[in-house]
Tab-separated table of C-alpha atoms in Angstrom:
chain	number	residue	atom	x	y	z
A	19	MET	CA	-40.746	-49.326	24.362
A	20	LYS	CA	-38.363	-48.178	21.689
A	21	LEU	CA	-37.900	-44.454	21.028
A	22	ILE	CA	-39.297	-44.850	17.488
A	23	THR	CA	-42.594	-45.799	19.155
A	24	HIS	CA	-42.386	-42.959	21.687
A	25	ASN	CA	-42.076	-40.613	18.689
A	26	MET	CA	-45.594	-41.605	17.551
A	27	LEU	CA	-47.437	-41.587	20.887
A	28	THR	CA	-49.694	-38.761	22.077
A	29	SER	CA	-52.133	-38.184	24.932
A	30	LYS	CA	-54.425	-35.926	22.901
A	31	CYS	CA	-57.464	-38.148	23.429
A	32	LEU	CA	-57.450	-36.991	27.071
A	33	LYS	CA	-60.286	-34.593	27.828
A	34	GLY	CA	-59.036	-30.976	27.708
A	35	VAL	CA	-55.674	-31.851	26.119
A	36	VAL	CA	-54.903	-30.137	22.797
A	37	THR	CA	-51.751	-31.785	21.419
A	38	GLY	CA	-50.468	-34.033	24.221
A	39	TYR	CA	-47.119	-34.298	22.454
A	40	PRO	CA	-44.373	-35.134	23.083
A	41	LEU	CA	-44.817	-37.270	26.193
A	42	ALA	CA	-42.041	-36.937	28.771
A	43	ILE	CA	-40.190	-40.157	29.594
A	44	ASN	CA	-39.297	-41.258	33.086
A	45	ALA	CA	-37.323	-44.508	32.904
A	46	THR	CA	-36.367	-46.715	35.842
A	47	ASP	CA	-35.065	-49.602	33.706
A	48	ILE	CA	-33.459	-49.210	30.262
A	49	LYS	CA	-31.960	-52.009	28.186
A	50	VAL	CA	-29.949	-51.824	24.988
A	51	LYS	CA	-30.712	-54.812	22.738
A	52	GLU	CA	-28.743	-55.389	19.566
A	53	VAL	CA	-30.760	-55.089	16.334
A	54	ASP	CA	-29.339	-55.702	12.819
A	55	PHE	CA	-28.351	-52.374	11.221
A	56	ASN	CA	-30.420	-51.565	8.145
A	57	PRO	CA	-29.313	-48.137	6.811
A	58	GLU	CA	-31.952	-48.146	4.059
A	59	PHE	CA	-34.737	-48.478	6.644
A	60	ILE	CA	-33.301	-45.789	8.929
A	61	SER	CA	-32.996	-43.291	6.029
A	62	ARG	CA	-36.550	-44.069	4.950
A	63	VAL	CA	-38.167	-43.774	8.383
A	64	ILE	CA	-36.471	-40.552	9.581
A	65	PRO	CA	-38.635	-38.253	7.380
A	66	LYS	CA	-41.735	-39.791	8.984
A	67	LEU	CA	-40.565	-38.914	12.498
A	68	ASP	CA	-40.069	-35.755	14.552
A	69	TRP	CA	-36.283	-35.594	14.918
A	70	GLU	CA	-36.237	-32.903	17.602
A	71	VAL	CA	-38.627	-34.995	19.720
A	72	LEU	CA	-36.395	-38.061	19.224
A	73	TRP	CA	-33.306	-36.105	20.284
A	74	VAL	CA	-34.950	-34.689	23.419
A	75	ALA	CA	-36.309	-38.159	24.319
A	76	ALA	CA	-32.877	-39.784	23.853
A	77	ASP	CA	-31.219	-36.984	25.840
A	78	SER	CA	-33.737	-37.276	28.687
A	79	ILE	CA	-32.779	-40.916	29.249
A	80	GLY	CA	-29.044	-40.392	28.764
A	81	HIS	CA	-28.658	-41.756	25.214
A	82	SER	CA	-28.052	-38.655	23.068
A	83	ASP	CA	-24.244	-39.059	22.961
A	84	GLY	CA	-22.945	-37.897	19.565
A	85	LEU	CA	-26.436	-37.550	18.158
A	86	PRO	CA	-26.948	-34.209	16.337
A	87	ARG	CA	-29.828	-32.138	17.674
A	88	SER	CA	-30.945	-31.215	14.172
A	89	LEU	CA	-30.745	-33.193	10.938
A	90	GLU	CA	-27.992	-32.267	8.519
A	91	ASN	CA	-28.386	-32.294	4.738
A	92	LYS	CA	-27.710	-35.631	3.083
A	93	TYR	CA	-27.890	-37.467	6.417
A	94	ASP	CA	-28.809	-40.570	4.429
A	95	GLU	CA	-25.248	-40.670	3.042
A	96	ASN	CA	-23.617	-40.461	6.470
A	97	GLU	CA	-23.218	-44.014	7.781
A	98	GLU	CA	-21.815	-42.921	11.159
A	99	PHE	CA	-24.929	-40.822	11.717
A	100	LEU	CA	-27.289	-43.579	10.538
A	101	LYS	CA	-25.679	-46.010	13.003
A	102	LYS	CA	-26.281	-43.599	15.877
A	103	ALA	CA	-29.862	-42.998	14.742
A	104	HIS	CA	-30.350	-46.789	14.454
A	105	LYS	CA	-29.242	-47.238	18.042
A	106	VAL	CA	-31.567	-44.649	19.572
A	107	LEU	CA	-34.525	-45.610	17.375
A	108	LEU	CA	-34.395	-49.395	17.661
A	109	GLU	CA	-31.874	-50.610	20.245
A	110	VAL	CA	-32.569	-48.500	23.319
A	111	GLU	CA	-35.602	-49.917	25.162
A	112	VAL	CA	-37.457	-48.442	28.115
A	113	GLU	CA	-38.518	-51.539	30.064
A	114	GLU	CA	-40.002	-49.905	33.172
A	115	GLY	CA	-41.025	-46.336	33.956
A	116	HIS	CA	-43.768	-43.995	32.814
A	117	LEU	CA	-44.734	-41.420	30.211
A	118	THR	CA	-46.208	-38.067	31.241
A	119	CYS	CA	-48.699	-35.924	29.317
A	120	PRO	CA	-47.106	-32.463	28.838
A	121	GLU	CA	-50.413	-30.655	29.403
A	122	SER	CA	-52.324	-32.567	32.077
A	123	GLY	CA	-49.508	-34.343	33.920
A	124	ARG	CA	-51.399	-37.668	33.534
A	125	GLN	CA	-48.936	-40.531	33.797
A	126	PHE	CA	-48.955	-43.656	31.637
A	127	PRO	CA	-47.050	-46.591	33.158
A	128	ILE	CA	-44.553	-48.637	31.129
A	129	SER	CA	-44.337	-52.226	32.324
A	130	LYS	CA	-42.394	-55.108	30.703
A	131	GLY	CA	-41.578	-52.668	27.878
A	132	ILE	CA	-45.256	-52.020	27.134
A	133	PRO	CA	-46.726	-48.503	27.631
A	134	ASN	CA	-50.296	-48.507	28.942
A	135	MET	CA	-52.198	-45.718	27.174
A	136	LEU	CA	-55.669	-46.870	28.279
A	137	LEU	CA	-57.925	-44.170	29.717
A	138	ASN	CA	-61.015	-44.532	31.834
A	139	GLU	CA	-64.309	-43.296	30.416
A	140	ALA	CA	-64.317	-40.048	32.401
A	141	GLU	CA	-60.924	-39.071	30.912
A	142	VAL	CA	-61.862	-39.414	27.234
A	143	GLN	CA	-62.657	-36.368	25.041
B	12	MET	CA	-45.098	-66.182	3.388
B	13	GLU	CA	-43.904	-68.052	6.438
B	14	THR	CA	-46.193	-68.801	9.358
B	15	PRO	CA	-44.646	-67.492	12.587
B	16	HIS	CA	-43.384	-70.079	15.075
B	17	GLN	CA	-45.625	-70.297	18.114
B	18	ASN	CA	-43.779	-72.932	20.179
B	19	HIS	CA	-42.914	-70.260	22.752
B	20	ILE	CA	-46.594	-69.831	23.712
B	21	ASP	CA	-47.940	-71.636	26.770
B	22	LYS	CA	-51.277	-73.112	25.609
B	23	ALA	CA	-52.859	-72.072	28.928
B	24	ASP	CA	-52.393	-68.435	27.859
B	25	PHE	CA	-55.067	-69.005	25.214
B	26	ASP	CA	-57.600	-68.943	28.044
B	27	HIS	CA	-56.957	-65.198	28.077
B	28	VAL	CA	-55.815	-64.363	24.543
B	29	TYR	CA	-57.484	-65.247	21.216
B	30	GLU	CA	-55.858	-68.347	19.745
B	31	PRO	CA	-54.921	-67.996	16.054
B	32	ALA	CA	-57.728	-69.463	13.942
B	33	GLU	CA	-58.978	-69.495	10.327
B	34	ASP	CA	-59.654	-65.740	10.381
B	35	SER	CA	-56.065	-64.984	11.475
B	36	PHE	CA	-54.723	-67.154	8.660
B	37	LEU	CA	-57.083	-65.609	6.109
B	38	LEU	CA	-55.559	-62.195	6.905
B	39	ILE	CA	-52.070	-63.641	6.410
B	40	ASP	CA	-53.265	-65.134	3.094
B	41	ALA	CA	-54.636	-61.721	2.099
B	42	ILE	CA	-51.260	-60.076	2.738
B	43	GLU	CA	-49.567	-62.855	0.769
B	44	LYS	CA	-51.944	-62.306	-2.147
B	45	ASP	CA	-51.078	-58.601	-2.089
B	46	LEU	CA	-47.346	-59.142	-1.609
B	47	GLU	CA	-46.179	-57.787	-4.946
B	48	ASN	CA	-48.166	-54.579	-4.531
B	49	LEU	CA	-46.959	-54.193	-0.929
B	50	ARG	CA	-43.311	-54.782	-1.893
B	51	SER	CA	-43.477	-52.100	-4.576
B	52	ARG	CA	-44.650	-49.629	-1.916
B	53	ASN	CA	-41.869	-50.535	0.541
B	54	PRO	CA	-43.801	-49.652	3.731
B	55	ALA	CA	-41.817	-48.123	6.617
B	56	LEU	CA	-44.411	-48.495	9.399
B	57	CYS	CA	-47.099	-51.133	9.922
B	58	LEU	CA	-49.702	-51.250	12.698
B	59	GLU	CA	-51.915	-54.155	13.681
B	60	VAL	CA	-54.821	-53.098	15.872
B	61	GLY	CA	-56.001	-55.721	18.389
B	62	SER	CA	-53.171	-58.109	17.599
B	63	GLY	CA	-54.001	-60.848	20.152
B	64	SER	CA	-51.312	-63.534	19.875
B	65	GLY	CA	-49.432	-61.397	17.332
B	66	VAL	CA	-49.254	-64.005	14.541
B	67	VAL	CA	-50.586	-61.716	11.803
B	68	VAL	CA	-48.326	-58.725	12.484
B	69	THR	CA	-45.366	-61.080	13.009
B	70	ALA	CA	-46.040	-62.796	9.664
B	71	PHE	CA	-46.062	-59.305	8.115
B	72	GLY	CA	-42.778	-58.398	9.808
B	73	MET	CA	-41.151	-61.647	8.640
B	74	ALA	CA	-42.121	-60.887	5.035
B	75	PHE	CA	-41.036	-57.224	5.368
B	76	PRO	CA	-37.805	-57.066	7.382
B	77	SER	CA	-37.432	-53.371	6.405
B	78	THR	CA	-40.723	-52.389	8.010
B	79	PHE	CA	-41.125	-51.435	11.662
B	80	CYS	CA	-44.187	-53.185	13.095
B	81	ILE	CA	-46.299	-52.043	16.030
B	82	SER	CA	-49.309	-53.682	17.604
B	83	THR	CA	-51.965	-52.535	20.021
B	84	ASP	CA	-54.366	-54.477	22.172
B	85	ILE	CA	-56.678	-53.536	25.025
B	86	ASN	CA	-55.708	-56.785	26.805
B	87	PHE	CA	-52.292	-56.579	28.504
B	88	ARG	CA	-51.733	-60.360	28.209
B	89	ALA	CA	-52.266	-60.040	24.439
B	90	CYS	CA	-49.710	-57.185	24.307
B	91	ILE	CA	-47.158	-59.404	26.040
B	92	MET	CA	-47.921	-62.407	23.827
B	93	SER	CA	-47.666	-60.316	20.634
B	94	LYS	CA	-44.290	-58.960	21.749
B	95	LYS	CA	-43.007	-62.441	22.530
B	96	THR	CA	-44.259	-63.856	19.220
B	97	ALA	CA	-42.504	-61.077	17.314
B	98	GLU	CA	-39.268	-61.436	19.306
B	99	TYR	CA	-39.287	-65.230	18.968
B	100	ASN	CA	-39.519	-64.808	15.189
B	101	LYS	CA	-36.874	-62.041	15.150
B	102	VAL	CA	-39.212	-59.262	14.038
B	103	ILE	CA	-38.321	-55.689	15.098
B	104	PHE	CA	-41.384	-54.693	16.998
B	105	ASP	CA	-43.150	-52.792	19.758
B	106	SER	CA	-46.411	-53.454	21.535
B	107	VAL	CA	-48.594	-50.783	23.159
B	108	ARG	CA	-51.674	-51.247	25.310
B	109	MET	CA	-54.314	-48.828	24.045
B	110	ASP	CA	-57.842	-48.457	22.766
B	111	LEU	CA	-57.614	-49.265	19.010
B	112	ALA	CA	-55.242	-46.631	17.532
B	113	SER	CA	-56.372	-43.658	19.611
B	114	SER	CA	-53.008	-42.654	21.118
B	115	PHE	CA	-50.964	-42.393	17.923
B	116	ALA	CA	-49.978	-39.222	16.079
B	117	ASP	CA	-51.676	-38.521	12.736
B	118	ASN	CA	-50.683	-39.612	9.198
B	119	ILE	CA	-48.150	-42.151	10.369
B	120	PHE	CA	-48.856	-45.702	9.263
B	121	ASP	CA	-48.287	-47.033	5.759
B	122	ILE	CA	-50.233	-50.181	6.622
B	123	ILE	CA	-52.959	-50.781	9.206
B	124	ILE	CA	-54.352	-54.301	9.722
B	125	PHE	CA	-57.457	-55.162	11.750
B	126	ASN	CA	-59.104	-58.472	12.566
B	127	PRO	CA	-61.968	-57.098	14.650
B	128	PRO	CA	-64.201	-58.706	17.236
B	129	TYR	CA	-66.825	-59.443	14.563
B	130	VAL	CA	-69.301	-61.800	16.256
B	131	VAL	CA	-72.815	-60.346	16.520
B	132	THR	CA	-73.631	-60.027	20.254
B	133	ASP	CA	-75.555	-57.792	22.641
B	134	SER	CA	-73.979	-54.372	23.105
B	135	GLU	CA	-73.362	-55.177	26.768
B	136	GLU	CA	-71.050	-58.054	25.881
B	137	CYS	CA	-68.804	-55.821	23.819
B	138	GLY	CA	-66.283	-53.372	25.332
B	139	GLY	CA	-64.379	-55.365	27.957
B	140	ASP	CA	-60.632	-55.904	28.112
B	141	ASP	CA	-60.384	-59.702	28.497
B	142	ILE	CA	-60.779	-62.524	25.968
B	143	THR	CA	-64.432	-61.551	25.320
B	144	ALA	CA	-63.079	-58.344	23.751
B	145	SER	CA	-61.372	-60.494	21.093
B	146	TRP	CA	-64.662	-61.695	19.564
B	147	ALA	CA	-67.733	-59.837	20.928
B	148	GLY	CA	-68.657	-57.240	18.307
B	149	GLY	CA	-71.997	-55.937	19.586
B	150	VAL	CA	-74.720	-54.846	17.135
B	151	LYS	CA	-74.034	-56.238	13.609
B	152	GLY	CA	-70.673	-57.329	15.064
B	153	ARG	CA	-69.568	-53.835	14.065
B	154	GLU	CA	-69.444	-51.687	17.208
B	155	VAL	CA	-65.653	-51.860	17.567
B	156	THR	CA	-64.957	-51.842	13.819
B	157	ASP	CA	-67.048	-48.695	13.319
B	158	ARG	CA	-65.045	-46.846	15.974
B	159	LEU	CA	-61.802	-47.749	14.195
B	160	LEU	CA	-63.233	-46.698	10.790
B	161	GLU	CA	-63.538	-43.151	12.190
B	162	MET	CA	-59.829	-43.166	13.145
B	163	ILE	CA	-58.446	-44.603	9.891
B	164	PRO	CA	-58.525	-41.375	7.820
B	165	LYS	CA	-56.358	-39.669	10.474
B	166	LYS	CA	-53.988	-42.435	11.516
B	167	LEU	CA	-53.222	-43.826	8.056
B	168	ALA	CA	-50.574	-42.095	5.918
B	169	LYS	CA	-52.084	-40.317	2.895
B	170	ASP	CA	-50.921	-43.137	0.631
B	171	GLY	CA	-51.490	-45.880	3.212
B	172	THR	CA	-53.539	-49.074	2.970
B	173	PHE	CA	-55.971	-50.508	5.520
B	174	TYR	CA	-56.694	-54.263	5.566
B	175	LEU	CA	-59.904	-55.300	7.320
B	176	LEU	CA	-61.428	-58.728	7.920
B	177	LEU	CA	-65.229	-58.969	8.076
B	178	ILE	CA	-67.935	-61.609	7.966
B	179	GLU	CA	-71.150	-61.393	5.949
B	180	GLU	CA	-73.216	-60.549	9.080
B	181	ASN	CA	-71.130	-57.361	9.491
B	182	ILE	CA	-72.712	-56.106	6.207
B	183	PRO	CA	-69.482	-55.307	4.315
B	184	ASP	CA	-71.386	-53.009	1.904
B	185	GLU	CA	-72.148	-50.628	4.770
B	186	VAL	CA	-68.463	-50.578	5.734
B	187	ILE	CA	-67.528	-49.872	2.108
B	188	ASN	CA	-69.993	-46.957	2.133
B	189	ILE	CA	-68.609	-45.485	5.351
B	190	MET	CA	-65.068	-45.667	3.978
B	191	SER	CA	-66.185	-44.266	0.620
B	192	ASN	CA	-67.561	-41.227	2.478
B	193	HIS	CA	-64.093	-40.842	4.016
B	194	GLY	CA	-62.632	-40.798	0.468
B	195	PHE	CA	-61.424	-44.399	0.299
B	196	ARG	CA	-61.682	-46.902	-2.518
B	197	TYR	CA	-61.718	-50.612	-1.826
B	198	LYS	CA	-60.807	-53.997	-3.240
B	199	THR	CA	-61.797	-57.453	-2.086
B	200	VAL	CA	-58.508	-59.242	-1.454
B	201	VAL	CA	-59.786	-62.698	-0.506
B	202	ARG	CA	-62.931	-64.440	0.702
B	203	ARG	CA	-63.476	-67.865	2.192
B	204	LYS	CA	-66.291	-69.901	3.698
B	205	VAL	CA	-65.312	-71.416	7.041
B	206	ARG	CA	-67.976	-73.740	8.421
B	207	ASN	CA	-71.027	-71.440	8.325
B	208	GLU	CA	-69.051	-68.212	8.299
B	209	GLN	CA	-68.369	-66.238	5.113
B	210	GLN	CA	-65.103	-64.375	5.838
B	211	ILE	CA	-63.783	-61.596	3.630
B	212	VAL	CA	-60.690	-59.375	3.665
B	213	LEU	CA	-61.092	-55.900	2.161
B	214	LYS	CA	-58.403	-53.311	1.574
B	215	PHE	CA	-59.035	-49.565	1.582
B	216	TYR	CA	-56.805	-46.889	0.051
B	217	ARG	CA	-57.013	-43.325	-1.234
B	218	ILE	CA	-56.277	-42.227	-4.765
B	219	ILE	CA	-53.476	-39.656	-4.596
B	220	TYR	CA	-53.567	-37.128	-7.403
């Protein structure tokens, strides 16, 4: 699971959960896999994401080095910044671990890089 | 558009995951037919729901290297196969096991693609998490599709597009009506007769004023 994907996941379909966002990450195996740098894509996708949530997620798994906690103006012109954003969005992968719902504490296992968000019938809203 | 390489797949895995067939390739053809329109919109995020082997979403990712692609499937083996297919074809990708698109934040995806379990079956046959889930569609072959239709208005970006494959028995006009009530217009992208099955790919989008 890449952090760009974590940025879009919620547990709000759990019964009794209001926002279920962001999910906490507990990682037991993290890999960094090289991905071609595409600054145009990074600039275009950042406005669609929650930057604060990305920063906290990266920090919680030890990958926030040099990453600004809030977005500066004209970040799309700052190649150094875009490279760092590229790394945390696309190159850092949580292979094993789990995600935790911030409201209910329900855990969602991550296995072989794939989060399992399936709920049983009794848990669904 | 290029067809993704599938040499990495062990044929025995198709006992558990839907093997790419005419319907998969019709969806790829539909995307190819719409390529110019899609390129002009430069999508950032694409989701395929129920991706099975992953050939459709991987074909999309190969044609759009500046789009991040995600797939979901209820079947863990399908999630793994989709991820491998994407990686083998060098597509930047993530795979999540979930029910349709239920665990995503709202207004995210520029493109959503769905090749549903469309075969008309008893309700009881529909709703598992093994290979039966890839084809058993319940009443009208629409039970799973109709659940996703209710999620589309939330999960799709305001200016997003939803591509859906149906067969005649699914009564496409009813689907068009449901989506129209959600404020979506539609176009028929492509249709084809395969053996005795009339397959059709529709796209749904909102008019932004």
